[in-house]
Coordinates of C-alpha atoms in Angstrom, one line a residue:
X1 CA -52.1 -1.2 8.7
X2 CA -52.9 2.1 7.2
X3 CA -50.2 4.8 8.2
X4 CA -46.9 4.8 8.6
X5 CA -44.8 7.7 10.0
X6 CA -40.9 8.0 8.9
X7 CA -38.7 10.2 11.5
X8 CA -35.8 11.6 11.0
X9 CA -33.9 14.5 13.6
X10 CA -30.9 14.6 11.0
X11 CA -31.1 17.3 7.9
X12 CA -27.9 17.7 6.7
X13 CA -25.8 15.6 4.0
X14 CA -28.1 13.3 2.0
X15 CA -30.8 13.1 5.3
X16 CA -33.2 15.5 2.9
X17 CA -33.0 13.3 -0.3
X18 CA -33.2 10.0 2.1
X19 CA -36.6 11.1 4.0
X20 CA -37.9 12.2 -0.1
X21 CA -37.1 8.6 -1.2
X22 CA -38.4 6.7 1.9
X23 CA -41.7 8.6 2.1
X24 CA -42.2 8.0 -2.0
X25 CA -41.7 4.2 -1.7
X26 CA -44.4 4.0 0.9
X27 CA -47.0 6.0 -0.5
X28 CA -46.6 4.1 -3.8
X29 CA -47.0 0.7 -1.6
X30 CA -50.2 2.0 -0.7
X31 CA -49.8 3.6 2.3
X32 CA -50.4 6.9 4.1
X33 CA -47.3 8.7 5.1
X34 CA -46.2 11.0 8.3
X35 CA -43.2 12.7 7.6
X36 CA -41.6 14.4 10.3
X37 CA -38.6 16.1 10.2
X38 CA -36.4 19.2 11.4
X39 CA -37.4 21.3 8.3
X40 CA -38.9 21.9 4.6
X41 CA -41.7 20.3 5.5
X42 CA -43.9 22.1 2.6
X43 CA -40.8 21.5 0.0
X44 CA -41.4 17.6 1.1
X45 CA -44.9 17.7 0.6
X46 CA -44.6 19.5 -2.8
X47 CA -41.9 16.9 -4.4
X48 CA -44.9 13.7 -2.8
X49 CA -47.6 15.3 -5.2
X50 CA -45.4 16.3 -7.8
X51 CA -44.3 12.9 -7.7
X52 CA -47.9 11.3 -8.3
X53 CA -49.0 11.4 -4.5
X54 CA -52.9 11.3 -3.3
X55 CA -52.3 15.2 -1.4
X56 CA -54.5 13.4 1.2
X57 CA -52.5 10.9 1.9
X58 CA -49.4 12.9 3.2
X59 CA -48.6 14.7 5.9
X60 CA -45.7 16.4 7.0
X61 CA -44.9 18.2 10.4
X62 CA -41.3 19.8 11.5
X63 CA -39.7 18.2 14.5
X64 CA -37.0 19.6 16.9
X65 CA -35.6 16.0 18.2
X66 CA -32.0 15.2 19.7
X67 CA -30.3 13.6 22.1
X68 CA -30.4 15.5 25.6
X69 CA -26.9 15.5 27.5
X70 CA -27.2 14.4 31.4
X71 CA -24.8 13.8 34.0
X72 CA -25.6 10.2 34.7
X73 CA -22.9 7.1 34.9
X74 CA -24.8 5.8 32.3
X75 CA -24.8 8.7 30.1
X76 CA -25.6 7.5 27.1
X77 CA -28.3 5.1 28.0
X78 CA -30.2 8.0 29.8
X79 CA -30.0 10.3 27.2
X80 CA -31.2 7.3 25.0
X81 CA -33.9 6.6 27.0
X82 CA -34.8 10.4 26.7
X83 CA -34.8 10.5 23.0
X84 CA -37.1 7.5 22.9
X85 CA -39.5 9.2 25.3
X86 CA -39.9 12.6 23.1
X87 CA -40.2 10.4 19.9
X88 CA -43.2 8.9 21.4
X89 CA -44.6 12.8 22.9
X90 CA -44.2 13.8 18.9
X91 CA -46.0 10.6 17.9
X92 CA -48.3 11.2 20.5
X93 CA -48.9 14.9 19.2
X94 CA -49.0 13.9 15.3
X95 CA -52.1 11.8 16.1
X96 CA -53.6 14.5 18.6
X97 CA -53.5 17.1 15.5
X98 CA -54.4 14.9 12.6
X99 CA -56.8 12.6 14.5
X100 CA -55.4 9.2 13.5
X101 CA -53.4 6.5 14.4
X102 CA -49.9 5.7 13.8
X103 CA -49.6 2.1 13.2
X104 CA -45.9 1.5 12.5
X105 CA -43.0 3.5 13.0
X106 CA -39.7 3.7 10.6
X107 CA -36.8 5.8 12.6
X108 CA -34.4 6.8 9.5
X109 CA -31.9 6.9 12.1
X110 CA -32.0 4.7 14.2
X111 CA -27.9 4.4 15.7
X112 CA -28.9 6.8 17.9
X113 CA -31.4 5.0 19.4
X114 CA -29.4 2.2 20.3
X115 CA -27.1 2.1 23.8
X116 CA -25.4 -0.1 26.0
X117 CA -27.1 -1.1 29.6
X118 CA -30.7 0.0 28.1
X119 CA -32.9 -3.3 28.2
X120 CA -35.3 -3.3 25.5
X121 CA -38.1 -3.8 28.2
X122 CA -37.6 -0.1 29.2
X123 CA -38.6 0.7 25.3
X124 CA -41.7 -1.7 24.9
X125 CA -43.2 0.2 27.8
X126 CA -42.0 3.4 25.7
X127 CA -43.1 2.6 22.0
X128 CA -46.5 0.1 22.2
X129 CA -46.4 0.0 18.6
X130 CA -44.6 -2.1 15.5
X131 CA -41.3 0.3 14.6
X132 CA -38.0 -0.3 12.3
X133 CA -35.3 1.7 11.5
X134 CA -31.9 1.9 9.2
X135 CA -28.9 1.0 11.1
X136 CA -26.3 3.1 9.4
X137 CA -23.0 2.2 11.8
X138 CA -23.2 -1.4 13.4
X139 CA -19.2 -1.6 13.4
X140 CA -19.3 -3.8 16.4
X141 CA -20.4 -6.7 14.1
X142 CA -16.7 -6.7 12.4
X143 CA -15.2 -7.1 15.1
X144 CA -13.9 -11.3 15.2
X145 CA -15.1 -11.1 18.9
X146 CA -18.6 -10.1 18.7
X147 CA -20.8 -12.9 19.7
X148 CA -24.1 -14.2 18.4
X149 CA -25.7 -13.4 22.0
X150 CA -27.4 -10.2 22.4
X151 CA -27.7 -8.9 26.6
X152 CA -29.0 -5.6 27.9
X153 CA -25.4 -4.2 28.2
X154 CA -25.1 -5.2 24.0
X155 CA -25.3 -1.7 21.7
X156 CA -28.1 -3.6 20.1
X157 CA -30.2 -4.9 23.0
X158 CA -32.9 -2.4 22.2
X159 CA -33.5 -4.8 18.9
X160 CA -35.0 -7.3 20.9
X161 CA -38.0 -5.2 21.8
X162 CA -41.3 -7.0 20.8
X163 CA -42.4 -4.2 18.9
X164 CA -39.4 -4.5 16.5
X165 CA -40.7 -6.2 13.7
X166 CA -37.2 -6.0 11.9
X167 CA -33.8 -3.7 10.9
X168 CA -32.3 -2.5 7.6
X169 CA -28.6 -2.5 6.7
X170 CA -27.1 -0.7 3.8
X171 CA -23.8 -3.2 4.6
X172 CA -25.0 -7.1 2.8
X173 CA -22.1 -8.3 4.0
X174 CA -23.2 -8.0 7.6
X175 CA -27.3 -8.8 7.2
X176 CA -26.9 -12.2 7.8
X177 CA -24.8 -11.5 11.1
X178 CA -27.4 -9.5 12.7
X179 CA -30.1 -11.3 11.8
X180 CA -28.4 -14.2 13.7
X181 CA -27.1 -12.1 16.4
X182 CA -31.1 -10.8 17.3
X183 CA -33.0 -13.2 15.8
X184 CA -35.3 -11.0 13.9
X185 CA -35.1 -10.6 9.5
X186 CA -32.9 -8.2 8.8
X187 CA -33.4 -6.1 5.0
X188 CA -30.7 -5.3 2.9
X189 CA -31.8 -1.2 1.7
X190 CA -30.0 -0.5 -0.9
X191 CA -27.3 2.4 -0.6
X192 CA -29.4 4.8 -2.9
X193 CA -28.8 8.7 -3.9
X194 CA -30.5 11.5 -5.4
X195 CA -29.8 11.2 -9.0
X196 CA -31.8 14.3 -10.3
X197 CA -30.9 15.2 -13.5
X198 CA -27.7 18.1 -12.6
X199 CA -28.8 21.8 -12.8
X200 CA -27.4 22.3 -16.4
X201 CA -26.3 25.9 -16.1
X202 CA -25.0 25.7 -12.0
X203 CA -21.7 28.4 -11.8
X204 CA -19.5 26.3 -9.2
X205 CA -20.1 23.4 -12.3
X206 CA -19.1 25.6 -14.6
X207 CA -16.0 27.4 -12.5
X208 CA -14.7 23.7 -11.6
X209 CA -14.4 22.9 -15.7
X210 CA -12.8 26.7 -16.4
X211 CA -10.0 26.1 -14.3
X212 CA -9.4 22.7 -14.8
X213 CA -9.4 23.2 -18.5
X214 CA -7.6 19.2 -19.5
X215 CA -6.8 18.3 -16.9
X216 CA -8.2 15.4 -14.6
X217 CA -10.8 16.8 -11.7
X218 CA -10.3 15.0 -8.2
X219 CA -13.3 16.2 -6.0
X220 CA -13.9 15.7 -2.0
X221 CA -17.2 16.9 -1.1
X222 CA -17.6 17.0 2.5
X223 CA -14.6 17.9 4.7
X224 CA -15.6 15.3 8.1
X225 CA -11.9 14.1 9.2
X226 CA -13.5 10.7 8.7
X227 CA -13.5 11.1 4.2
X228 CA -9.4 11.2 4.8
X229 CA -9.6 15.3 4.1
X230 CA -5.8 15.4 5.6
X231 CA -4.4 13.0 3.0
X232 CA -6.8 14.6 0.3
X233 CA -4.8 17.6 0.6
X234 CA -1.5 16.0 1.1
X235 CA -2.3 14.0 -2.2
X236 CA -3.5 17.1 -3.3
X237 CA -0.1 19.0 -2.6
X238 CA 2.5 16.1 -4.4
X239 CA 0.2 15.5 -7.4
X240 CA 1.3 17.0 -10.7
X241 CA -0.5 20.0 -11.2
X242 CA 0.0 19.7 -15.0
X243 CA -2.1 16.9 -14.9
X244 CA -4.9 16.9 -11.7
X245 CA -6.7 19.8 -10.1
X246 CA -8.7 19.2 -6.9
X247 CA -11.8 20.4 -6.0
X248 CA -13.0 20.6 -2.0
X249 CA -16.6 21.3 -1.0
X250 CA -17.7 22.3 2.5
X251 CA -16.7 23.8 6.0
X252 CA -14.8 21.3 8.2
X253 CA -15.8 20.6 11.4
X254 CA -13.3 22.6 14.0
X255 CA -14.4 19.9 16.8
X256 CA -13.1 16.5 14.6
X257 CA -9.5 18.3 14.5
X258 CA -6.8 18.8 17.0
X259 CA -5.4 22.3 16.8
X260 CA -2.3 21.1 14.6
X261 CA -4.2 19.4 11.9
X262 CA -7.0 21.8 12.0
X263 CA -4.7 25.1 11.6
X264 CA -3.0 22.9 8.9
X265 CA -6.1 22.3 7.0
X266 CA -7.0 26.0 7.4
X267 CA -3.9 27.1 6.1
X268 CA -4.1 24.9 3.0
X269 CA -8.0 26.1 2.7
X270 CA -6.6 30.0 2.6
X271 CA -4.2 29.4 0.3
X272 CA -4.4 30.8 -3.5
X273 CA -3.3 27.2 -5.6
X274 CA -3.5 27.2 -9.2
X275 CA -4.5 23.6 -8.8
X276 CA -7.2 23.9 -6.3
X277 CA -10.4 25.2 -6.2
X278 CA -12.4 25.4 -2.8
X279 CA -15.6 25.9 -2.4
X280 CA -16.5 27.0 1.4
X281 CA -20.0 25.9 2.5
X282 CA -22.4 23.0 1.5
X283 CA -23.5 22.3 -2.4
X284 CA -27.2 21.9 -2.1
X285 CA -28.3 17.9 -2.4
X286 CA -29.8 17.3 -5.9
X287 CA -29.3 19.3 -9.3
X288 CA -26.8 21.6 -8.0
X289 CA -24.7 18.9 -6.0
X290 CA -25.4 16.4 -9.0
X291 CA -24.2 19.1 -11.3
X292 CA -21.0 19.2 -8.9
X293 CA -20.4 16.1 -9.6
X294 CA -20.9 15.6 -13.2
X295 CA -17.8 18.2 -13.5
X296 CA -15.5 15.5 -12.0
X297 CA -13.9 13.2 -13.4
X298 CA -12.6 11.1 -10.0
X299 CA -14.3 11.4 -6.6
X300 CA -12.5 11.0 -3.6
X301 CA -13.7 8.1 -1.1
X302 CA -10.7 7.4 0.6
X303 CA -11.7 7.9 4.1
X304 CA -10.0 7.6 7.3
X305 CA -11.0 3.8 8.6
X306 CA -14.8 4.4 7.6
X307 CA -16.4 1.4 8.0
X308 CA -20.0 1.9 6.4
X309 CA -21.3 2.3 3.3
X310 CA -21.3 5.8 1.4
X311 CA -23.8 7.2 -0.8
X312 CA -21.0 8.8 -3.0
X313 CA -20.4 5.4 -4.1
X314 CA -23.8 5.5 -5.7
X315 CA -23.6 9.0 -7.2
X316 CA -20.1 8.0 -8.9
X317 CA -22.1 5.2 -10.7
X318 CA -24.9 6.5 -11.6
X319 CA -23.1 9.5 -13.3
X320 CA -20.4 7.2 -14.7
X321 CA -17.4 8.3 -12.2
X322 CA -14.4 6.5 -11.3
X323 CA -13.3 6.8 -7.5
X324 CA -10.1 6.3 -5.3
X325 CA -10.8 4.5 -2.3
X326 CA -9.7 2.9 0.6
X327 CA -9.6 -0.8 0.2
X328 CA -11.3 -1.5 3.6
X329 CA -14.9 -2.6 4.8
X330 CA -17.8 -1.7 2.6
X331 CA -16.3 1.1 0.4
X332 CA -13.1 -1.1 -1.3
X333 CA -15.1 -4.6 -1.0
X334 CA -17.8 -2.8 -3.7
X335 CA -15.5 -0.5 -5.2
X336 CA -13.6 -4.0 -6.2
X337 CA -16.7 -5.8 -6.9
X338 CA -17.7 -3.7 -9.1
X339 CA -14.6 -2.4 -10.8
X340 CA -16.1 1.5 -9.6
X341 CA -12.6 2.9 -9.9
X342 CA -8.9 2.1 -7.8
X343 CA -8.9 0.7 -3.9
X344 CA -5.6 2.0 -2.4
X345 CA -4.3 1.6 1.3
X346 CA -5.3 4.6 3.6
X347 CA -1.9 7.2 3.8
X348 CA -0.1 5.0 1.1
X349 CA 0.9 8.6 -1.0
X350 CA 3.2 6.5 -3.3
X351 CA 0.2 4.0 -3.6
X352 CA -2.6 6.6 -4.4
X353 CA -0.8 8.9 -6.5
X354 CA 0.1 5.6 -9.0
X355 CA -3.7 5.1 -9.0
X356 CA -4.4 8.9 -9.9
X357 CA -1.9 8.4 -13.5
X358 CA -3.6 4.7 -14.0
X359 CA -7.0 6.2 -13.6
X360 CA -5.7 9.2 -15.5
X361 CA -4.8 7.2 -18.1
X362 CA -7.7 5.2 -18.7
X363 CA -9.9 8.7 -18.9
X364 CA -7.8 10.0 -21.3
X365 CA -7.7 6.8 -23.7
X366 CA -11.3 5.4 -22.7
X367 CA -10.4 2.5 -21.5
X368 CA -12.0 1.8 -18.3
X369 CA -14.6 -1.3 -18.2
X370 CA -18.1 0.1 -16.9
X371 CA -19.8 -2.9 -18.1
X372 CA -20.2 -3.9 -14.2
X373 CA -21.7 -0.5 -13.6
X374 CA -25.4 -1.7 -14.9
X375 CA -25.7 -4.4 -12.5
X376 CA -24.8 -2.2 -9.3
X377 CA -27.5 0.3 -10.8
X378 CA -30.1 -2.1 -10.4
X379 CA -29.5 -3.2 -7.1
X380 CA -28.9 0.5 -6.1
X381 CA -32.1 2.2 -7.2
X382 CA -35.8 3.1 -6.0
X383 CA -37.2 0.4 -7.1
X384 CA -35.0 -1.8 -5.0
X385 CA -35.9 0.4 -2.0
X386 CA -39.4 0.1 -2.5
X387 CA -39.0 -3.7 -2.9
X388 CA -37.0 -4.1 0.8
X389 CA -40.1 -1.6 2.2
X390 CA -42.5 -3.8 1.0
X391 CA -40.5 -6.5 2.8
X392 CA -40.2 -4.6 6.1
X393 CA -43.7 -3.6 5.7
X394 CA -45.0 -6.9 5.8
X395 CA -43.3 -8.2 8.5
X396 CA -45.8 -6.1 10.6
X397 CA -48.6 -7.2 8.6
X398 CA -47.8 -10.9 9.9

């Protein structure tokens, strides 16, 4: 096996830094690498070669992939089935150009290419080559209920397609569960982030320190319903303002939102608070963001019954940050296991706002114990990642 090509039809949040990653992994292992994605195709290429890349062996084309919407009974296995067919008409077209073959496929994203009622027969006729993908969201797997028997009208039927060699999990506390449920190795990729060194002169950095002068920053970067933004700015609202200011990043999405909560978070958004600072559209992934963050002091992952990992997890750590979070799933069993800051219950005001003064207190005194931060770090890093492709890698080899 000579070339592999990574697809991604996601670009926004941390898809850009992922896809960077993921490509420089592979070509270090060796390899020859397609990446195709919806855009900065050159800016890709450029950051490969700066990065020590042969020019020659990578290639990058821009994509226009998503699901299609049809009126079917079985909506979302159609639509599935669709997306399946025009990866394989852009794999098809990346060999037509360049003149050579593909011979395994990663899909970044692979949840949405998994559906109920689609039999993975229908996708070995489809993809006739060895593919894998990161399963971000396999929620169903917490569920007591969820047997260790996969049929075609499982979410995960598509996994027993010959031509899936294997998966990768950011969650290690379900790996062993799938791998049982579909019979196939299932890697562990490490929850990883862009940890550029932060733009050091960045003016939304430097705004956030200005006007919180002492005091503690709480940040929330992202405003999906699912990160808890209604009890961000609740929290937000009944904290001391002699002691907190909060900072809020991005445009929220008016579709997650009934009207109520969506015209009371627009009303808290257009409001002028000494103790808030809001910052209305997305903060660039690397330096900038990374300067973002080094400007707080406690980031915000208490999120609304989330039940997959988060890459903000890994940016705290890396930058030495402490985090509120919700004790749940992924997010308050590594928060915990590594001491990364407070788990609290999800709406518990009386409960997080007691966390807020004890992690307040602690920053103020320097007292918090990082000493577990080293050993998430090196579980969490690019070298991990390129050790778990080298694994998935050679499961097509054999």
């Amino acid at each position: 096996m000579k070339t592999v090509a990574l697809i991604d039809h996601y670009h926004i949040g941390h898809h850009y830094a992922f896809i960077k990653l993921f490509a420089k992994c592979i070509l270090e292992l060796g390899y020859k690498v397609y990446v195709l994605y919806p855009e900065k195709e050159n800016e890709i290429k450029e950051y490969l070669i700066t990065e020590g890349a042969d020019p020659s062996k990578v290639a990058t084309q821009k994509i226009q992939l998503k699901k299609i919407q049809v009126e079917s009974f079985y909506t979302n296995a159609v639509s599935t089935l669709f997306l399946w067919r025009d990866t394989k008409k852009i794999i098809k077209k990346c060999e037509e150009d360049s003149g050579e073959k593909i011979d395994f496929v990663f899909l970044c994203w692979l949840d949405d290419y998994l559906s109920n009622d689609l039999p993975h027969q229908l996708i070995d006729l489809i993809i006739r080559r060895p593919w894998s993908g990161l399963y971000f969201h396999p929620w169903y797997l917490l569920h007591e209920t969820t047997k260790n028997r996969v049929t075609f009208r499982s979410i995960d039927s598509v996994l027993r397609s010959r031509y899936c060699n294997s998966v990768a999990l950011h969650d290690e506390f379900l790996v062993s569960k799938l791998a049982n449920r579909i019979n196939k190795p299932v890697l562990l990729f490490p929850e990883i982030a862009d940890t550029t060194a932060p733009l050091m002169k960045f003016a939304l950095a430097d705004e956030i320190k200005n006007r919180a002068k002492e005091r503690i920053v709480v940040g929330l970067i992202g405003l999906e319903k699912r990160k808890g933004t209604l009890f961000f700015i609740e929290i937000a609202k009944r904290a001391n303002d002699q002691n907190f200011f909060f900072f809020l990043a991005g445009k929220p999405i008016k579709e997650e939102y009934n009207t109520v909560d969506f015209e009371k978070l627009s009303n808290f958004l257009n409001q002028n608070r000494e103790n808030i600072l809001y910052f209305p559209d997305y903060v660039e992934e690397g330096p900038k963001l990374n300067a973002v963050i080094c400007s707080l002091d406690i980031l915000f992952v208490l999120y609304d019954n989330f039940k997959s990992s988060s890459n903000f997890i890994t940016k705290a750590v890396f930058f030495d940050k402490l985090v509120i979070a919700t004790k749940n799933y992924w997010i308050g069993s590594v928060t915990n296991k590594y001491r990364i800051g407070i788990t609290v219950e999800e709406g518990n005001g009386i409960e997080s706002l007691n966390a807020l003064n004890i992690l307040r207190t602690h920053l103020i005194n320097d007292t918090w114990d990082y000493s577990l931060f080293a050993e998430y770090k090196k579980l969490h890093n690019v070298n991990a990642l390129k050790k778990s492709f080298e694994e998935c890698l050679n499961y097509v080899k054999n």
